[in-house]
Short mmCIF file of N, CA and C in Angstrom, two decimals:
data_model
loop_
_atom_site.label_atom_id
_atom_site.label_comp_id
_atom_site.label_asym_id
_atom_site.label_seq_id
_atom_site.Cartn_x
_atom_site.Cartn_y
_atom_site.Cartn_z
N UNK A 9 -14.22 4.19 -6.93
CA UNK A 9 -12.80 3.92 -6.79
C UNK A 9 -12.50 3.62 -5.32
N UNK A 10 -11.70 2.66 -4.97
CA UNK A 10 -11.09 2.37 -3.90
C UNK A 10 -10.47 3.18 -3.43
N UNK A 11 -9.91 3.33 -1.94
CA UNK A 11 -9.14 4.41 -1.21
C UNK A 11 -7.75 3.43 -0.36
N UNK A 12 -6.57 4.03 -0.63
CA UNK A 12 -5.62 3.50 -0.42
C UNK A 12 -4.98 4.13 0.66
N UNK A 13 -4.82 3.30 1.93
CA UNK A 13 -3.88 4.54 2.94
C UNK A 13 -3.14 3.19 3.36
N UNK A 14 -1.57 4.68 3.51
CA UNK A 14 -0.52 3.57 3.45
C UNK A 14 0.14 4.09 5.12
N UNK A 15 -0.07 2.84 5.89
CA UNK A 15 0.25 3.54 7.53
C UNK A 15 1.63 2.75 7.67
N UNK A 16 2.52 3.54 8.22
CA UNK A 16 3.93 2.97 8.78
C UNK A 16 4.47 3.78 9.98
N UNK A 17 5.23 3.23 10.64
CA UNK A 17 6.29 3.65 11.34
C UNK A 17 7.05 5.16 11.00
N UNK A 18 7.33 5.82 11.54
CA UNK A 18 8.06 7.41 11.13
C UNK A 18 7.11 7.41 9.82
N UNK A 19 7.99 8.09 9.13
CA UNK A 19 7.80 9.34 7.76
C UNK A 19 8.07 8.28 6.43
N UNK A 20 8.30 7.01 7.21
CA UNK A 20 8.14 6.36 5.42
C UNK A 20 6.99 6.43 4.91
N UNK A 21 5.85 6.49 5.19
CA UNK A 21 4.04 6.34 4.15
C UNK A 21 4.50 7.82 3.51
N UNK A 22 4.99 8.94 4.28
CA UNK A 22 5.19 10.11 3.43
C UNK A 22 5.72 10.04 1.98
N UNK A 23 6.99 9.27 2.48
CA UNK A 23 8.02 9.43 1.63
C UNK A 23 7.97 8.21 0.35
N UNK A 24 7.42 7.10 0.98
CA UNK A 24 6.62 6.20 -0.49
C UNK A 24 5.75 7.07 -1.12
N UNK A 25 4.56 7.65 -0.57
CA UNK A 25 3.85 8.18 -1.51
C UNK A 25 4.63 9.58 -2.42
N UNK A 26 5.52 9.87 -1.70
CA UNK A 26 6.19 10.90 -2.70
C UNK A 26 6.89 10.27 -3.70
N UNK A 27 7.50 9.07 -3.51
CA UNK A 27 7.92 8.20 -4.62
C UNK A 27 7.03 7.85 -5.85
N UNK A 28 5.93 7.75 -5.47
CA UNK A 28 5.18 6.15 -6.48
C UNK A 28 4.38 8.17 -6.98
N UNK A 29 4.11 9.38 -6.34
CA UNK A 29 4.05 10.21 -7.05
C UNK A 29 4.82 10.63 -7.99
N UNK A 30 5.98 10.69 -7.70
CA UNK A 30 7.24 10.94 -8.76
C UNK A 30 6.93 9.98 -10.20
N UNK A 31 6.54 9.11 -9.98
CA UNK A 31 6.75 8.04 -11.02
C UNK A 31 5.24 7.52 -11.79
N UNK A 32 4.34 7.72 -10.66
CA UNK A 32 2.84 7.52 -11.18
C UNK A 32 2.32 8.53 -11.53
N UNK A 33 2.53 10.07 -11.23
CA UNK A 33 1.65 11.38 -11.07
C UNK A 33 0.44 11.45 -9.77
N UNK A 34 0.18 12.49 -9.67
CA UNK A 34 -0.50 12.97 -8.61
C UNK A 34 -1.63 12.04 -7.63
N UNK A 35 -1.79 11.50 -7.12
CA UNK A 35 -3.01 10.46 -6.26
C UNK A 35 -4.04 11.12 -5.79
N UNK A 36 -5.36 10.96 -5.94
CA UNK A 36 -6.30 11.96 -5.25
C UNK A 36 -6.45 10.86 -4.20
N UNK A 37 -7.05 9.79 -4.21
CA UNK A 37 -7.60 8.44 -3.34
C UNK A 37 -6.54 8.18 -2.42
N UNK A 38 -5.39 8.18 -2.30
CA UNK A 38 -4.00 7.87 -1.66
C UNK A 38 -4.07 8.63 -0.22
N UNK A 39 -3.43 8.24 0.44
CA UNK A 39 -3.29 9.16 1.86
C UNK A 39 -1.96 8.48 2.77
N UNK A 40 -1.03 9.18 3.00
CA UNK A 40 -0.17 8.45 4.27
C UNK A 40 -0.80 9.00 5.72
N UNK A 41 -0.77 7.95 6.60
CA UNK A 41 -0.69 7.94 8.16
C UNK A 41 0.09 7.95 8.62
N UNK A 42 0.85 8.27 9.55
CA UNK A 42 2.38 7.99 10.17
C UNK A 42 2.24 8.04 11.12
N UNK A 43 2.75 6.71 12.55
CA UNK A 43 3.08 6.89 13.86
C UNK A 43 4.29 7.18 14.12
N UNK A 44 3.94 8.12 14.96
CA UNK A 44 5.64 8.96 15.37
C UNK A 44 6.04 8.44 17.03
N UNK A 45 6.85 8.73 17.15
CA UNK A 45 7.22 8.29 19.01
C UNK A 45 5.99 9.25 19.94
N UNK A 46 6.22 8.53 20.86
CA UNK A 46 4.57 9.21 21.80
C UNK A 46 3.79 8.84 21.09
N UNK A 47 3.16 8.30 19.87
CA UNK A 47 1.71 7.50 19.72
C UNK A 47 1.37 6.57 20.17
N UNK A 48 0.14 5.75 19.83
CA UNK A 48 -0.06 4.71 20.04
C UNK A 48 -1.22 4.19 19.38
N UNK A 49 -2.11 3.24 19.42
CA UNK A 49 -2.82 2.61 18.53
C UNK A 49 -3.86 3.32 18.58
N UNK A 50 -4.16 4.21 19.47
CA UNK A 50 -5.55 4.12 19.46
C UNK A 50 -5.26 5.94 18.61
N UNK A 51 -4.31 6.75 18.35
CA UNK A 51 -3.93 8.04 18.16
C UNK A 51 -3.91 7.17 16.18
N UNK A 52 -3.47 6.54 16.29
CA UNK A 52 -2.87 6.09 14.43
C UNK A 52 -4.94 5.31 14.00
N UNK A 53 -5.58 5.01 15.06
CA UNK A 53 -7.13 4.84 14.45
C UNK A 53 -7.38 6.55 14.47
N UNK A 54 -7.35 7.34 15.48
CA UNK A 54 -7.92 8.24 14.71
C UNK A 54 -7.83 8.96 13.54
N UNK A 55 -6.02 9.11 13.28
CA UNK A 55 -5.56 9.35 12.22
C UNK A 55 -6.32 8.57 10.51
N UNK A 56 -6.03 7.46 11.23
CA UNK A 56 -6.79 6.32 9.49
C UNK A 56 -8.39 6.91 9.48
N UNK A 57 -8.79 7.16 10.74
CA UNK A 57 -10.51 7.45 10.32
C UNK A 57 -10.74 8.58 9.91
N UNK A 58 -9.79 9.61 9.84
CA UNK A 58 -9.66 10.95 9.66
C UNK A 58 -9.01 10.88 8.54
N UNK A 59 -8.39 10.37 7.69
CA UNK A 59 -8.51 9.71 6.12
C UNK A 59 -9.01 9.09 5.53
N UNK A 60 -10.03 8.34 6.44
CA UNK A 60 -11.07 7.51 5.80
C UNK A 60 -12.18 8.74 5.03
N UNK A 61 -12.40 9.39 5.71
CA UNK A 61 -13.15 10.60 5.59
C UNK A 61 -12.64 11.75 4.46
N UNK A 62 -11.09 12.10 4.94
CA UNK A 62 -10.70 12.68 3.30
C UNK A 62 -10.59 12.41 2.34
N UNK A 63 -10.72 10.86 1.72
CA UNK A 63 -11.20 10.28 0.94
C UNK A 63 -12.43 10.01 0.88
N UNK A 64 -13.28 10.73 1.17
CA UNK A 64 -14.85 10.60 0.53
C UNK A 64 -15.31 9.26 1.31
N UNK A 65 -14.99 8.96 2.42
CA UNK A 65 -15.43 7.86 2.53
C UNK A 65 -15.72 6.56 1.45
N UNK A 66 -14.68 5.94 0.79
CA UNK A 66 -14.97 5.27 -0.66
C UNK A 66 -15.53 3.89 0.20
N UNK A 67 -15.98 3.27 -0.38
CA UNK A 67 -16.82 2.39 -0.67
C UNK A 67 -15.85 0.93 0.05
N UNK A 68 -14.84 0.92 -0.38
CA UNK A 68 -13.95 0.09 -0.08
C UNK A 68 -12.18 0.70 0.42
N UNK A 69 -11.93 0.41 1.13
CA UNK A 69 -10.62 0.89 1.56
C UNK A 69 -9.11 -0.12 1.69
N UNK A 70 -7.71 -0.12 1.05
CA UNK A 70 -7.01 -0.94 1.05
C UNK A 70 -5.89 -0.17 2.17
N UNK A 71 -5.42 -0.95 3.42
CA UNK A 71 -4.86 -0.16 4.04
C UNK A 71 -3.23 -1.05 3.48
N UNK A 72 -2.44 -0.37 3.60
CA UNK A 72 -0.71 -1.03 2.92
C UNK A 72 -0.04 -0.20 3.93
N UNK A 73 0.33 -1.67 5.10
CA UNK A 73 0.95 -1.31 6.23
C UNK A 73 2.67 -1.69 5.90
N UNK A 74 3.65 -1.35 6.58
CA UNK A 74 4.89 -1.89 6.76
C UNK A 74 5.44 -2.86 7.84
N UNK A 75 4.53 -2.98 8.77
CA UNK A 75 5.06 -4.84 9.54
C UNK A 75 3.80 -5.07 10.10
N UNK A 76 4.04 -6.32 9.92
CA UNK A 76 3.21 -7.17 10.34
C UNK A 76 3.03 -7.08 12.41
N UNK A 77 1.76 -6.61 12.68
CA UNK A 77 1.89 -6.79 14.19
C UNK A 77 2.76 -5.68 15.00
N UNK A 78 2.61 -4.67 14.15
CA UNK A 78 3.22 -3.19 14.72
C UNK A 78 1.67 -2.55 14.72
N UNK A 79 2.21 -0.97 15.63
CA UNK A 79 1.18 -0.76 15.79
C UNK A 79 0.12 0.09 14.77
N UNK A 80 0.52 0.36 13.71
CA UNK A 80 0.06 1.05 12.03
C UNK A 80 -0.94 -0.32 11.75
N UNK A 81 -0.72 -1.57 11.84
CA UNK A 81 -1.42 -2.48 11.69
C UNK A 81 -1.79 -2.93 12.61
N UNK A 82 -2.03 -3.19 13.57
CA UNK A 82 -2.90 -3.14 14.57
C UNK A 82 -4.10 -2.52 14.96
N UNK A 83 -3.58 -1.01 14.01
CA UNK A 83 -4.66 -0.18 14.29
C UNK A 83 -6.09 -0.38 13.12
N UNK A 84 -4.98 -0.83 12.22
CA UNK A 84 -5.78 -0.69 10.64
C UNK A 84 -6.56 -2.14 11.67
N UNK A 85 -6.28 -3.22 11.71
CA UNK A 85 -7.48 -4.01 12.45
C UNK A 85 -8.20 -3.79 13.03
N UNK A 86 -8.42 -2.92 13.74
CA UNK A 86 -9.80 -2.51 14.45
C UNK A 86 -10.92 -2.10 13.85
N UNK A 87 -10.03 -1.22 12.00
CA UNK A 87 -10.90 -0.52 11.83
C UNK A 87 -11.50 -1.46 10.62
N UNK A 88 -10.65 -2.46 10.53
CA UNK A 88 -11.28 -3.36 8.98
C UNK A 88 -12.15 -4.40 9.85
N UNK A 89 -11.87 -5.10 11.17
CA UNK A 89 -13.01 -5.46 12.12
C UNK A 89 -13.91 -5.44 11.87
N UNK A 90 -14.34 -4.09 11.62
CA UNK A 90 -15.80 -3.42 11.42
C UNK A 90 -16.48 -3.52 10.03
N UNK A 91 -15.59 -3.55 8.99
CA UNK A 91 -16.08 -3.24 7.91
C UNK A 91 -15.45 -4.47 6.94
N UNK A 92 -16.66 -5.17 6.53
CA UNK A 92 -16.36 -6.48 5.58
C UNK A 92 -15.59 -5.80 3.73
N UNK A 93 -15.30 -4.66 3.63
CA UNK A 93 -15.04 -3.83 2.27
C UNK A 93 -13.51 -3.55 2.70
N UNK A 94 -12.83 -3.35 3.92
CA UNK A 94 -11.95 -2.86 3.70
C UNK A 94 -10.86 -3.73 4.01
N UNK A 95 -9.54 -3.66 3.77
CA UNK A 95 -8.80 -4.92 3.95
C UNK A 95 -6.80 -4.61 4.08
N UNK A 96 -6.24 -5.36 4.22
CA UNK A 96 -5.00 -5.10 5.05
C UNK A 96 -3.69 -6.12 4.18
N UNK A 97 -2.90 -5.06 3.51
CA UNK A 97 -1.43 -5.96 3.42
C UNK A 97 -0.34 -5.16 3.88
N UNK A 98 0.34 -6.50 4.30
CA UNK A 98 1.79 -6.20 5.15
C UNK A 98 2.85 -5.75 3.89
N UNK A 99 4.14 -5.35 4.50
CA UNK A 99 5.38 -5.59 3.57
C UNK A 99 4.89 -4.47 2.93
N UNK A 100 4.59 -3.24 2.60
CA UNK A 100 4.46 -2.37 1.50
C UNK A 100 5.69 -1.71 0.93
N UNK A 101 5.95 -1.99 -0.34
CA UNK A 101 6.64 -1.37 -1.28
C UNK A 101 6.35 -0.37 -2.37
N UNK A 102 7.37 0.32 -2.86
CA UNK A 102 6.95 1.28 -3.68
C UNK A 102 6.30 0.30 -5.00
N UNK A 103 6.94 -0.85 -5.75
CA UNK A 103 5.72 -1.73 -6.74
C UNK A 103 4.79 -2.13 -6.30
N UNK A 104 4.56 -2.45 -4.95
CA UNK A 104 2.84 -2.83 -4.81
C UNK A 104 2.50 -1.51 -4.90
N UNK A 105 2.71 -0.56 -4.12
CA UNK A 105 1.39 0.96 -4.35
C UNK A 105 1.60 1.26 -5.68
N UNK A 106 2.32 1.24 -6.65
CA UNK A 106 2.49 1.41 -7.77
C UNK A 106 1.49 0.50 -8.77
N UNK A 107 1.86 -0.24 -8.65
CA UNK A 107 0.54 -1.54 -8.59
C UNK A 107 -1.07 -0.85 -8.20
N UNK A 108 -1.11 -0.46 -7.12
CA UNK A 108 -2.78 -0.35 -6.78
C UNK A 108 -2.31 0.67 -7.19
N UNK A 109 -1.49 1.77 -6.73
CA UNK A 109 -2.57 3.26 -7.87
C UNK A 109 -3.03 2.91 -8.99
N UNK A 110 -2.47 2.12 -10.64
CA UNK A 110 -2.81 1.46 -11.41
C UNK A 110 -4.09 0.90 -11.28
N UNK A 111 -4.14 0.43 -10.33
CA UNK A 111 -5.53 -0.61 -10.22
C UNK A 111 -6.62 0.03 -9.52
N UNK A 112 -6.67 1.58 -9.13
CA UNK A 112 -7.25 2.58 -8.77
C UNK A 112 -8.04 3.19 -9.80
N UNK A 113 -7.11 3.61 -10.89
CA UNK A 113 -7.40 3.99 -12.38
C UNK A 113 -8.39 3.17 -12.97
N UNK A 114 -8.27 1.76 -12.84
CA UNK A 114 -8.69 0.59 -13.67
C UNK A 114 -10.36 0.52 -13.18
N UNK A 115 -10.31 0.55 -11.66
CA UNK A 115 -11.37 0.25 -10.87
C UNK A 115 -12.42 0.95 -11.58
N UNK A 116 -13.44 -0.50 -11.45
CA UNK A 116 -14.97 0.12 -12.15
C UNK A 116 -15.46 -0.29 -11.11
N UNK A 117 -15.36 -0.89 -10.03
CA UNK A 117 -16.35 -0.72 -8.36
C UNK A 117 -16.65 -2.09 -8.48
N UNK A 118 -16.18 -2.98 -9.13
CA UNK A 118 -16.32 -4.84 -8.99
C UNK A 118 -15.65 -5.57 -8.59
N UNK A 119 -14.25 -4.99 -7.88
CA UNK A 119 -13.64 -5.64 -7.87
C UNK A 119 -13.55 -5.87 -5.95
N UNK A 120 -13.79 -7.11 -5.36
CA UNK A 120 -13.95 -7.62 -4.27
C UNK A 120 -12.31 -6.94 -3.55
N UNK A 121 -12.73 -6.49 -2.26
CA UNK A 121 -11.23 -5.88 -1.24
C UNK A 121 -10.40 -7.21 -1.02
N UNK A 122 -10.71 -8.58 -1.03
CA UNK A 122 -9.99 -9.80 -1.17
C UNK A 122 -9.25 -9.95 -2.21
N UNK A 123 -9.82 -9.39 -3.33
CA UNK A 123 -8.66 -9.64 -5.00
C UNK A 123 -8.51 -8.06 -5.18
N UNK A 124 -8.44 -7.20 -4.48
CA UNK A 124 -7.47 -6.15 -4.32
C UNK A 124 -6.14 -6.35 -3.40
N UNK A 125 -6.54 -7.03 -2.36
CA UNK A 125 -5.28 -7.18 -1.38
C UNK A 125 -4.50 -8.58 -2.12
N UNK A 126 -5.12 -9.31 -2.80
CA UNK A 126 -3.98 -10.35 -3.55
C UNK A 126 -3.38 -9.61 -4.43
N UNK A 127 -3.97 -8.93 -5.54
CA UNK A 127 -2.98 -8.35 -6.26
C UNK A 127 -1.95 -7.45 -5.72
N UNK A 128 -2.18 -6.67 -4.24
CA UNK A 128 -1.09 -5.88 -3.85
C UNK A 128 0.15 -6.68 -3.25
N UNK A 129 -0.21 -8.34 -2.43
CA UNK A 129 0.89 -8.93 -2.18
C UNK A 129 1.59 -9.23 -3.08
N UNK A 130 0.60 -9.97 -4.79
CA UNK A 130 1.72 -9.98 -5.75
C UNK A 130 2.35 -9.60 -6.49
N UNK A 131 2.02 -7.92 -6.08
CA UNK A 131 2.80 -7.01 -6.80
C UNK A 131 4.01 -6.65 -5.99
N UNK A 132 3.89 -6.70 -4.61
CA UNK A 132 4.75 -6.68 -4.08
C UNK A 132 5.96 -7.73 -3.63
N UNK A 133 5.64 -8.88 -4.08
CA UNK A 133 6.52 -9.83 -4.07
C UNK A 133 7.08 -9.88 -5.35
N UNK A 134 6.61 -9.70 -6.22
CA UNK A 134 7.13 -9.71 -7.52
C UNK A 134 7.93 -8.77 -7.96
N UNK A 135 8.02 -7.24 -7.21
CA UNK A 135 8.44 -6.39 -7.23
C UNK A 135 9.93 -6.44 -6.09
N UNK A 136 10.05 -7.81 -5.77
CA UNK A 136 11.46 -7.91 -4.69
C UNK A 136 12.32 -8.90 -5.67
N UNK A 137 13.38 -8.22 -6.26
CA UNK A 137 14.35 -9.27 -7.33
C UNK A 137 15.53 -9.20 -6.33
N UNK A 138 16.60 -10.27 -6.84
CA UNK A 138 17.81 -10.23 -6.10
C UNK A 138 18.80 -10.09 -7.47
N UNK A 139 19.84 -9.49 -7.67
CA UNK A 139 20.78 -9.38 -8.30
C UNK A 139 21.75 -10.00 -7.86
N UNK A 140 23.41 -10.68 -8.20
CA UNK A 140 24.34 -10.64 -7.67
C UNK A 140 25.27 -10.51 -8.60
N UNK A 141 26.57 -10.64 -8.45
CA UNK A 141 27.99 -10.09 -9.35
C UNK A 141 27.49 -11.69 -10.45
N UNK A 142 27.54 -12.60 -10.03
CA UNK A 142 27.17 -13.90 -10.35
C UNK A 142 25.73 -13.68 -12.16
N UNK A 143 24.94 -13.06 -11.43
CA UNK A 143 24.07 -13.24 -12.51
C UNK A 143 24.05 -12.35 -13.13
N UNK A 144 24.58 -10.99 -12.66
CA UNK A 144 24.80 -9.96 -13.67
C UNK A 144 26.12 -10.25 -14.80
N UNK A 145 26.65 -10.68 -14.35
CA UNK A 145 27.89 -11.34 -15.27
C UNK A 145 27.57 -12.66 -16.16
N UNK A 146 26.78 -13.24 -15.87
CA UNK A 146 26.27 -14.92 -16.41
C UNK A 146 25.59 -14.38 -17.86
N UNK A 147 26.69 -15.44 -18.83
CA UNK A 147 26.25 -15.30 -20.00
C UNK A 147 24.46 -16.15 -20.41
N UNK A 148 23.99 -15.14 -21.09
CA UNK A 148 22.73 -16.03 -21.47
C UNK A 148 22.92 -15.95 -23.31
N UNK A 149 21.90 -16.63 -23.54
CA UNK A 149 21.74 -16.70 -24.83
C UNK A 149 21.15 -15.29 -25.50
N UNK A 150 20.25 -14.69 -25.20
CA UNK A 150 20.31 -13.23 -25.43
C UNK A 150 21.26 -12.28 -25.31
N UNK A 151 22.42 -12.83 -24.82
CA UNK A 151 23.91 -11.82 -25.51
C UNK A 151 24.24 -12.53 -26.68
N UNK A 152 23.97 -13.32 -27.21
CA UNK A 152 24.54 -13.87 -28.45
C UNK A 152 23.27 -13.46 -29.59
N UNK A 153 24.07 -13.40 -31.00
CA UNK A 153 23.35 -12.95 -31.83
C UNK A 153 23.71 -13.86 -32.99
#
């Protein structure tokens, strides 16, 4: 099974994974990182390698950062640099990790860290709808009977 660590800014990786727990059940493979004020890149690598490790060291690692070119991802680059298995998406939402815990479960150890990180962008894009007064009100043919 793949190992999922989700690094962000403050206490959101906490507080997603307490979400997608609420709604998925318990994660063993899962881990949040969090940079707090006074860190810096090289404090958030030791942190990720020090979850790389409480996860059993898995085989392959998906890191699900929150911006692009901050320093949670920055850091995760140094450490996927190194290692052709492990791999990096931006934008993390509670349906993409919802998404890979799912695909955590599923994992039989074939599946390439390149078509793990596609399915997490398109779970996570797919998982961003827009509503407005406009389409919630717009008659369709499925109100008619």
């Amino acid at each position: 099974m793949f190992g999922i660590i989700v690094g962000t800014h403050g206490e959101f990786a906490n507080g997603i994974l307490q979400s997608c727990e609420m709604i998925y059940g318990k994660r063993e493979n899962l881990k949040a990182v969090t940079l707090v004020p006074g860190e810096g890149p090289d404090d958030v690598v030791a942190k990720y390698e020090k979850a790389i490790k409480e996860l059993g060291n898995p085989d392959r690692v998906l890191f699900l950062n929150d911006l692009l070119g901050g320093s949670p991802y920055n850091a995760a680059c140094r450490i996927v640099a190194q290692n052709e298995n492990y791999g990096i998406v931006t934008g993390v939402n509670l349906p993409m990790l919802i998404a890979m815990s799912s695909a955590q479960d599923a994992d039989d150890g074939s599946a390439k860290i390149s078509e793990l990180m596609d399915q997490a962008a398109l779970a996570g894009k797919d998982g961003a709808m827009i509503a407005s007064y406009e389409s919630l009100n717009a008659e369709s043919d499925d109100d008619e009977l």
